[in-house]
Amino acid sequence: MNETMIILYSSIIIFVIGLYGLIAHRNAIRMLISIELLLNAANLNLVNFAHRTALENALQAQILTLFSIALAAVEAAIGIAIFINLYRIYGRAEVDLARELKEV
Amino acid sequence: MLFVEYAWLVPLIPILLSAITLLIGKRTPREGGYFGVAGAAFSLILSVLIAYEVATNNLYGYKSVFTWLTIGDAKLYFSIIIDQLSIIMMLIVSLIATLIMVYSFGYMHGEEGLPRYFAEMLLFVGSMLILVMAADFLFLFVGWELVGVCSYLLIGFWYKRPPAASAAKKAFLTTRMGDIFMLAGIAYLYYKFGTLDILELNSLAPGLDLKMLTLVGVFIFIGAMGKSAQFPLMAWLWDAMEGPTTVSAILHSSTMVKAGVYLVLRAYPIISASPDTLLFVAYIGSFTAFIAATMALVEWDIKRVLAYSTISQIGYMMAALGVGGYAPGYLHLISHAFFKALLFLCAGSVVHMMHEIVHDPWLSRDMRYMGGLYRPMKITALTMLIASLALAGIFPLSGFWSKDAVIEAALEAGDAVVYWLLVITAFLTAFYIMRLWFNTFWGELRAPEMLKEEHHHTEKEYHLHESPPVMTVPLIILAGMTIILGGIIPLFKKSFAEFLAGYLEHYGISLEHGGMAHVEFHPLVKGFAFEIVPVWAISSLFALLGIYVAYEAYATKRLAIDKLVSSGVGRILYKILSEKYGLDKLYLLLSETLAWKIISRAASWFDLNVVDGIVNGIAKLGVLTAKVSDLFDRYIIDGIVNGIGTTLKSFGGWLRRIEVGIVQIYIMLIVIGAIFFLVLGFFAPGYISSIIKWLGISA
């Protein structure tokens, strides 16, 4: 088992943990963290493959990773803002509370 | 520049001014009266200029053509002609119209609706000028009908009075009877020759088969009979007295009733080509002259006496034309135009004054209320005497020469019936017109005793007075014209015949001595000569006799006419005459049974059953079609639209069950989808690549 495969497997593990966190919990903060895990698993994959290819391809992959991290930061900021409001309205930050637009 | 090139302005200006008068007449002084005088005077001045120019440059037969419309190969024209016939009529019509317009200032003063009056008078004059100047039958017919419409409007000027309204209707409908025949005659000519030009048809029509030629001639003459109030289409003219007297004056002297005579003059080659038609014209004319004169004998309405006399005098003209007296007929038309206008205007002057005494439109025209008006109304009385003597045919006034010429024409043609009818009518004419004059101006005013009898009025002082100068000056001018014509006619009789011959010579008709057209007569006419004494002596004798009898009966009262008519044969005769031979009753009967009971009922049945049936059938068909299309619309079109809607709705209803609003379930679905594709890719890789290919993404 070489280095690449190890990183790949750990990436899968992180991804599956994130997926589980996303599906199994309704707490908004937990879901936000789980999404962060999903993103980071993908980032890890990108960096892993970039490491093993030629320089110009590697640069593209690494720039994409940096974008992804920036995106994750933005998403976290917006997400936190929404969830704080959610908490203010319902007293809890659980996403299934916000179902008022659904037709009964 | 030639004035004759602007001849079309002669009828156009009065018609334009008529429209202007109607629009702004109310705001001008005399309520449009000045427009009336201006329009007529313009026509007069231009006519005089044209006449002078045509005479000096010998431009007779000048034509100006305006294409009205083109239908395929057929072209319809409005064309006017300035020739021997039209130029004289233009002068007469516009001169008399001008005088009557001036007279109207006084006569119609203070009437309601004056702008309408002047507008209609102007249109009347303009349309008569169209009729006179028209060079083809279509344009002539336009003028012909316009004259009819205007006389309808003017006779019914006081349309609020029922007799006036019904008289107007009667005039319109009776003349229309003649017009139908005339139109049929014209239509046949157009069908046969493809042209409406009168001058062309005048030379073409005599080439027709004699039977058809007679029929066409008689049909055209029946049109003239309607307009000129000849027997039996005459009953409208005495009812037409319900209009203002000025209207009667213009209608009788120069416009409406002269149109028929003018038509016969204009289409003379067509009419004279058949001896039968000529005989018809002569007999109708002389018979009308006679019976109209007899009706006038017993009439007490001053205007109606004059109406009968017009019918009678037009009968003279027609009789003259029927026996070939072309120039005498026209001559009598000219002299009659002046003295008849004068008679009516004098009668108007009398009626105008009488109205202030009796305050009733009917009684103010009744001669039984008049009498002794000579002293207060000297001008009216004297001018009326001149006109009456002219009508009676007394030397040396205009009527003497023209009536003499007519009777001479009858003698020359050798027609005994026409001759004796006309001679006896000359006696009757002199009698009834002097009866009118004596009853009006002689003796004492009878209004007070008549009114006292009927209305129990107290006797009061009447303010008898002459009419204002605006009315008497036209009277004096017309009286002067009558006297002057009396002096001119004998001098120019021969050159007048030669002048008119210029029109007829194109058609191979020559005018011989005395203006007799050289035409073929019916065999009935032959073999009569009465040359023991000259014609003028006979007719003068009869006329003087008539005047003497009238004098004895109504001035000196030595001849007890009342006794004569109150017993035996006299009473029956009086009854027949005052009932107008039952002509009015006959008309009523005809219109009631024929028009009302038969034709209108048949028309009503046809309308209710056939026309309505067709209309209703079409409507029902429409409803049926609408119903079918409604069903199609409702079930097929709406079905498709609703079907799409329902399908989408049920699909959406089914689909929305998975949209529960719980994020975790969506994520689960994504994961399940991803796993599905992973498995699919694992077990069937070709399937994935075929999807990719189908999407058009090259690997």
Short mmCIF file of C-alpha atoms in Angstrom, two decimals, chain B residues 37-315:
data_model
loop_
_atom_site.label_atom_id
_atom_site.label_comp_id
_atom_site.label_asym_id
_atom_site.label_seq_id
_atom_site.Cartn_x
_atom_site.Cartn_y
_atom_site.Cartn_z
CA VAL B 37 -80.61 87.09 -54.88
CA ALA B 38 -76.85 86.85 -55.43
CA GLY B 39 -77.04 83.26 -56.67
CA ALA B 40 -79.88 83.95 -59.10
CA ALA B 41 -78.37 87.23 -60.24
CA PHE B 42 -74.99 85.60 -60.86
CA SER B 43 -76.64 83.02 -63.08
CA LEU B 44 -78.52 85.78 -64.86
CA ILE B 45 -75.41 87.87 -65.51
CA LEU B 46 -73.34 84.93 -66.66
CA SER B 47 -76.20 83.72 -68.85
CA VAL B 48 -76.49 87.13 -70.45
CA LEU B 49 -72.73 87.23 -71.10
CA ILE B 50 -72.79 83.73 -72.54
CA ALA B 51 -75.81 84.53 -74.68
CA TYR B 52 -74.12 87.64 -76.04
CA GLU B 53 -70.92 85.73 -76.75
CA VAL B 54 -72.65 82.78 -78.33
CA ALA B 55 -74.76 85.04 -80.51
CA THR B 56 -71.85 87.18 -81.71
CA ASN B 57 -69.41 84.33 -82.29
CA ASN B 58 -72.01 81.83 -83.48
CA LEU B 59 -70.95 79.23 -80.94
CA TYR B 60 -74.27 77.39 -80.89
CA GLY B 61 -73.87 73.81 -79.83
CA TYR B 62 -70.93 74.45 -77.51
CA LYS B 63 -70.52 71.34 -75.39
CA SER B 64 -68.56 70.75 -72.25
CA VAL B 65 -68.22 67.17 -71.12
CA PHE B 66 -67.25 65.81 -67.75
CA THR B 67 -66.82 62.07 -67.37
CA TRP B 68 -68.75 61.07 -64.33
CA LEU B 69 -67.88 57.42 -64.07
CA THR B 70 -66.58 54.55 -66.12
CA ILE B 71 -68.01 51.06 -65.71
CA GLY B 72 -66.13 48.66 -67.93
CA ASP B 73 -66.56 49.99 -71.45
CA ALA B 74 -69.58 52.07 -70.56
CA LYS B 75 -68.94 55.69 -69.71
CA LEU B 76 -71.40 58.02 -68.10
CA TYR B 77 -71.05 61.72 -68.71
CA PHE B 78 -72.21 64.93 -67.21
CA SER B 79 -72.26 67.15 -70.21
CA ILE B 80 -73.77 70.54 -70.80
CA ILE B 81 -74.68 72.19 -74.03
CA ILE B 82 -75.19 75.82 -74.93
CA ASP B 83 -77.47 76.03 -77.91
CA GLN B 84 -80.59 77.75 -79.19
CA LEU B 85 -82.86 75.89 -76.75
CA SER B 86 -80.86 76.10 -73.58
CA ILE B 87 -79.71 79.70 -73.87
CA ILE B 88 -83.28 81.06 -73.90
CA MET B 89 -84.33 78.93 -70.96
CA MET B 90 -81.20 79.91 -69.00
CA LEU B 91 -82.09 83.57 -69.44
CA ILE B 92 -85.73 83.09 -68.50
CA VAL B 93 -85.07 80.89 -65.49
CA SER B 94 -82.39 83.11 -64.02
CA LEU B 95 -84.24 86.37 -64.73
CA ILE B 96 -87.51 85.23 -63.18
CA ALA B 97 -85.66 83.61 -60.28
CA THR B 98 -83.86 86.88 -59.54
CA LEU B 99 -87.09 88.86 -59.51
CA ILE B 100 -88.85 86.30 -57.34
CA MET B 101 -85.96 86.24 -54.87
CA VAL B 102 -86.25 90.01 -54.49
CA TYR B 103 -90.02 89.72 -54.14
CA SER B 104 -89.52 87.06 -51.45
CA PHE B 105 -87.91 89.72 -49.22
CA GLY B 106 -91.30 91.30 -48.86
CA TYR B 107 -93.56 88.30 -49.18
CA MET B 108 -91.71 85.96 -46.85
CA HIS B 109 -90.81 88.66 -44.34
CA GLY B 110 -90.95 87.38 -40.78
CA GLU B 111 -91.53 83.76 -41.75
CA GLU B 112 -89.85 81.01 -39.80
CA GLY B 113 -87.08 79.04 -41.50
CA LEU B 114 -86.07 81.62 -44.07
CA PRO B 115 -82.54 80.23 -44.63
CA ARG B 116 -84.16 76.92 -45.53
CA TYR B 117 -86.50 78.71 -47.93
CA PHE B 118 -83.72 80.54 -49.74
CA ALA B 119 -81.48 77.47 -49.81
CA GLU B 120 -84.23 75.39 -51.36
CA MET B 121 -85.09 78.11 -53.85
CA LEU B 122 -81.45 78.33 -54.90
CA LEU B 123 -81.22 74.58 -55.27
CA PHE B 124 -84.45 74.67 -57.27
CA VAL B 125 -83.02 77.23 -59.66
CA GLY B 126 -79.67 75.44 -59.90
CA SER B 127 -81.25 72.09 -60.66
CA MET B 128 -83.55 73.59 -63.27
CA LEU B 129 -80.48 75.11 -64.90
CA ILE B 130 -78.85 71.67 -64.86
CA LEU B 131 -81.93 70.25 -66.54
CA VAL B 132 -81.93 72.98 -69.13
CA MET B 133 -78.24 72.80 -69.95
CA ALA B 134 -77.86 69.03 -69.86
CA ALA B 135 -76.67 67.48 -73.08
CA ASP B 136 -77.28 63.90 -72.12
CA PHE B 137 -80.26 62.14 -70.70
CA LEU B 138 -78.50 61.08 -67.52
CA PHE B 139 -77.55 64.60 -66.50
CA LEU B 140 -80.96 65.80 -67.59
CA PHE B 141 -82.51 63.17 -65.38
CA VAL B 142 -80.37 64.30 -62.45
CA GLY B 143 -81.67 67.83 -62.89
CA TRP B 144 -85.16 66.46 -63.49
CA GLU B 145 -85.22 64.60 -60.18
CA LEU B 146 -83.56 67.42 -58.28
CA VAL B 147 -86.28 69.75 -59.50
CA GLY B 148 -88.81 67.22 -58.25
CA VAL B 149 -87.16 67.02 -54.85
CA CYS B 150 -86.93 70.80 -54.55
CA SER B 151 -90.57 71.26 -55.47
CA TYR B 152 -91.41 68.65 -52.86
CA LEU B 153 -89.43 70.58 -50.26
CA LEU B 154 -90.84 73.95 -51.25
CA ILE B 155 -94.48 72.92 -51.60
CA GLY B 156 -94.11 71.44 -48.15
CA PHE B 157 -92.30 74.51 -46.85
CA TRP B 158 -94.95 74.95 -44.13
CA TYR B 159 -94.58 71.32 -43.32
CA LYS B 160 -96.34 71.70 -39.99
CA ARG B 161 -99.61 72.26 -41.84
CA PRO B 162 -100.95 68.85 -42.83
CA PRO B 163 -102.40 69.96 -46.21
CA ALA B 164 -99.01 71.35 -47.22
CA ALA B 165 -97.21 68.17 -46.20
CA SER B 166 -99.63 65.93 -48.08
CA ALA B 167 -99.61 68.22 -51.12
CA ALA B 168 -95.84 67.95 -51.23
CA LYS B 169 -96.09 64.18 -51.07
CA LYS B 170 -98.70 64.13 -53.78
CA ALA B 171 -96.59 66.29 -56.07
CA PHE B 172 -93.58 64.09 -55.54
CA LEU B 173 -95.38 60.80 -56.07
CA THR B 174 -97.41 61.90 -59.08
CA THR B 175 -94.42 63.23 -60.95
CA ARG B 176 -92.58 60.07 -60.00
CA MET B 177 -95.21 58.07 -61.89
CA GLY B 178 -94.21 59.89 -65.06
CA ASP B 179 -90.53 59.62 -64.28
CA ILE B 180 -90.68 55.83 -64.23
CA PHE B 181 -91.95 55.79 -67.80
CA MET B 182 -89.41 58.36 -68.86
CA LEU B 183 -86.60 56.37 -67.30
CA ALA B 184 -87.82 53.27 -69.10
CA GLY B 185 -87.75 55.15 -72.40
CA ILE B 186 -84.24 56.43 -71.76
CA ALA B 187 -83.07 53.00 -70.64
CA TYR B 188 -84.37 51.45 -73.85
CA LEU B 189 -82.53 54.04 -75.92
CA TYR B 190 -79.33 53.39 -73.99
CA TYR B 191 -79.75 49.65 -74.39
CA LYS B 192 -80.26 50.07 -78.11
CA PHE B 193 -77.63 52.66 -78.93
CA GLY B 194 -75.20 52.56 -76.01
CA THR B 195 -75.20 56.29 -75.55
CA LEU B 196 -77.15 58.79 -73.50
CA ASP B 197 -76.17 61.84 -75.49
CA ILE B 198 -79.42 63.57 -76.45
CA LEU B 199 -78.07 65.04 -79.66
CA GLU B 200 -76.76 61.70 -80.86
CA LEU B 201 -79.93 59.92 -79.86
CA ASN B 202 -81.97 62.56 -81.65
CA SER B 203 -80.38 61.53 -84.89
CA LEU B 204 -80.14 57.80 -84.09
CA ALA B 205 -83.56 57.09 -82.60
CA PRO B 206 -85.67 57.84 -85.70
CA GLY B 207 -83.94 54.85 -87.25
CA LEU B 208 -85.74 52.54 -84.82
CA ASP B 209 -88.58 50.24 -85.69
CA LEU B 210 -91.73 52.40 -85.79
CA LYS B 211 -93.56 50.57 -83.01
CA MET B 212 -90.64 50.84 -80.61
CA LEU B 213 -90.07 54.43 -81.65
CA THR B 214 -93.67 55.29 -80.81
CA LEU B 215 -93.39 53.53 -77.49
CA VAL B 216 -90.15 55.30 -76.56
CA GLY B 217 -91.55 58.65 -77.64
CA VAL B 218 -94.73 58.12 -75.65
CA PHE B 219 -92.76 56.98 -72.59
CA ILE B 220 -90.56 60.05 -72.67
CA PHE B 221 -93.65 62.18 -73.15
CA ILE B 222 -95.33 60.56 -70.14
CA GLY B 223 -92.38 61.77 -68.08
CA ALA B 224 -93.06 65.23 -69.44
CA MET B 225 -96.75 64.80 -68.62
CA GLY B 226 -95.96 64.12 -64.99
CA LYS B 227 -93.73 67.15 -64.65
CA SER B 228 -95.92 69.46 -66.67
CA ALA B 229 -99.13 68.29 -64.99
CA GLN B 230 -100.89 67.05 -68.09
CA PHE B 231 -103.99 64.88 -67.96
CA PRO B 232 -104.19 62.50 -66.12
CA LEU B 233 -101.10 63.24 -64.01
CA MET B 234 -102.30 66.74 -63.21
CA ALA B 235 -103.90 66.50 -59.78
CA TRP B 236 -100.75 67.44 -57.90
CA LEU B 237 -100.49 70.94 -59.31
CA TRP B 238 -103.58 72.46 -57.73
CA ASP B 239 -102.70 70.95 -54.37
CA ALA B 240 -99.23 72.41 -54.76
CA MET B 241 -100.83 75.78 -54.03
CA GLU B 242 -100.25 75.00 -50.35
CA GLY B 243 -96.68 76.21 -50.74
CA PRO B 244 -95.69 79.87 -50.53
CA THR B 245 -96.94 81.93 -53.49
CA THR B 246 -93.41 82.75 -54.53
CA VAL B 247 -92.75 79.04 -54.89
CA SER B 248 -95.86 78.69 -57.03
CA ALA B 249 -94.68 81.61 -59.12
CA ILE B 250 -91.29 80.12 -59.89
CA LEU B 251 -92.68 76.60 -60.19
CA HIS B 252 -95.34 77.61 -62.71
CA SER B 253 -93.44 80.16 -64.72
CA SER B 254 -90.02 78.79 -65.37
CA THR B 255 -88.88 75.78 -63.43
CA MET B 256 -90.82 72.67 -62.55
CA VAL B 257 -93.75 72.50 -64.96
CA LYS B 258 -91.81 73.92 -67.87
CA ALA B 259 -89.36 71.06 -67.62
CA GLY B 260 -91.79 68.74 -69.39
CA VAL B 261 -92.27 71.12 -72.31
CA TYR B 262 -88.55 71.67 -72.46
CA LEU B 263 -87.95 67.92 -72.60
CA VAL B 264 -90.31 67.60 -75.54
CA LEU B 265 -88.55 70.50 -77.26
CA ARG B 266 -85.17 68.95 -76.58
CA ALA B 267 -86.07 65.44 -77.69
CA TYR B 268 -88.37 66.64 -80.47
CA PRO B 269 -86.70 64.60 -83.23
CA ILE B 270 -87.40 61.42 -81.23
CA ILE B 271 -91.00 62.36 -80.53
CA SER B 272 -91.83 63.80 -83.92
CA ALA B 273 -90.41 60.84 -85.80
CA SER B 274 -93.55 58.86 -85.06
CA PRO B 275 -96.92 60.30 -86.20
CA ASP B 276 -98.68 58.32 -83.47
CA THR B 277 -96.61 59.93 -80.73
CA LEU B 278 -97.27 63.35 -82.17
CA LEU B 279 -100.99 62.69 -82.22
CA PHE B 280 -100.80 61.51 -78.62
CA VAL B 281 -98.97 64.69 -77.62
CA ALA B 282 -101.41 66.91 -79.48
CA TYR B 283 -104.53 65.27 -78.05
CA ILE B 284 -103.25 65.07 -74.50
CA GLY B 285 -102.18 68.71 -74.72
CA SER B 286 -105.40 70.09 -76.15
CA PHE B 287 -107.62 67.94 -73.95
CA THR B 288 -105.69 69.04 -70.86
CA ALA B 289 -105.94 72.66 -71.96
CA PHE B 290 -109.70 72.31 -72.22
CA ILE B 291 -110.55 70.44 -69.03
CA ALA B 292 -108.16 72.47 -66.87
CA ALA B 293 -109.79 75.64 -68.16
CA THR B 294 -113.26 74.29 -67.32
CA MET B 295 -112.12 73.46 -63.79
CA ALA B 296 -110.90 77.03 -63.36
CA LEU B 297 -114.39 78.36 -64.13
CA VAL B 298 -115.84 77.44 -60.75
CA GLU B 299 -112.80 77.71 -58.49
CA TRP B 300 -112.86 80.36 -55.76
CA ASP B 301 -109.28 79.94 -54.57
CA ILE B 302 -107.31 82.68 -56.32
CA LYS B 303 -104.13 80.61 -56.50
CA ARG B 304 -105.87 77.49 -57.70
CA VAL B 305 -107.42 79.38 -60.60
CA LEU B 306 -103.91 80.28 -61.64
CA ALA B 307 -102.82 76.66 -61.19
CA TYR B 308 -105.55 75.46 -63.56
CA SER B 309 -104.57 78.16 -65.97
CA THR B 310 -100.98 76.92 -65.90
CA ILE B 311 -102.10 73.37 -66.66
CA SER B 312 -104.26 74.71 -69.43
CA GLN B 313 -101.52 76.87 -70.94
CA ILE B 314 -98.99 74.03 -70.80
CA GLY B 315 -101.64 72.05 -72.62
#
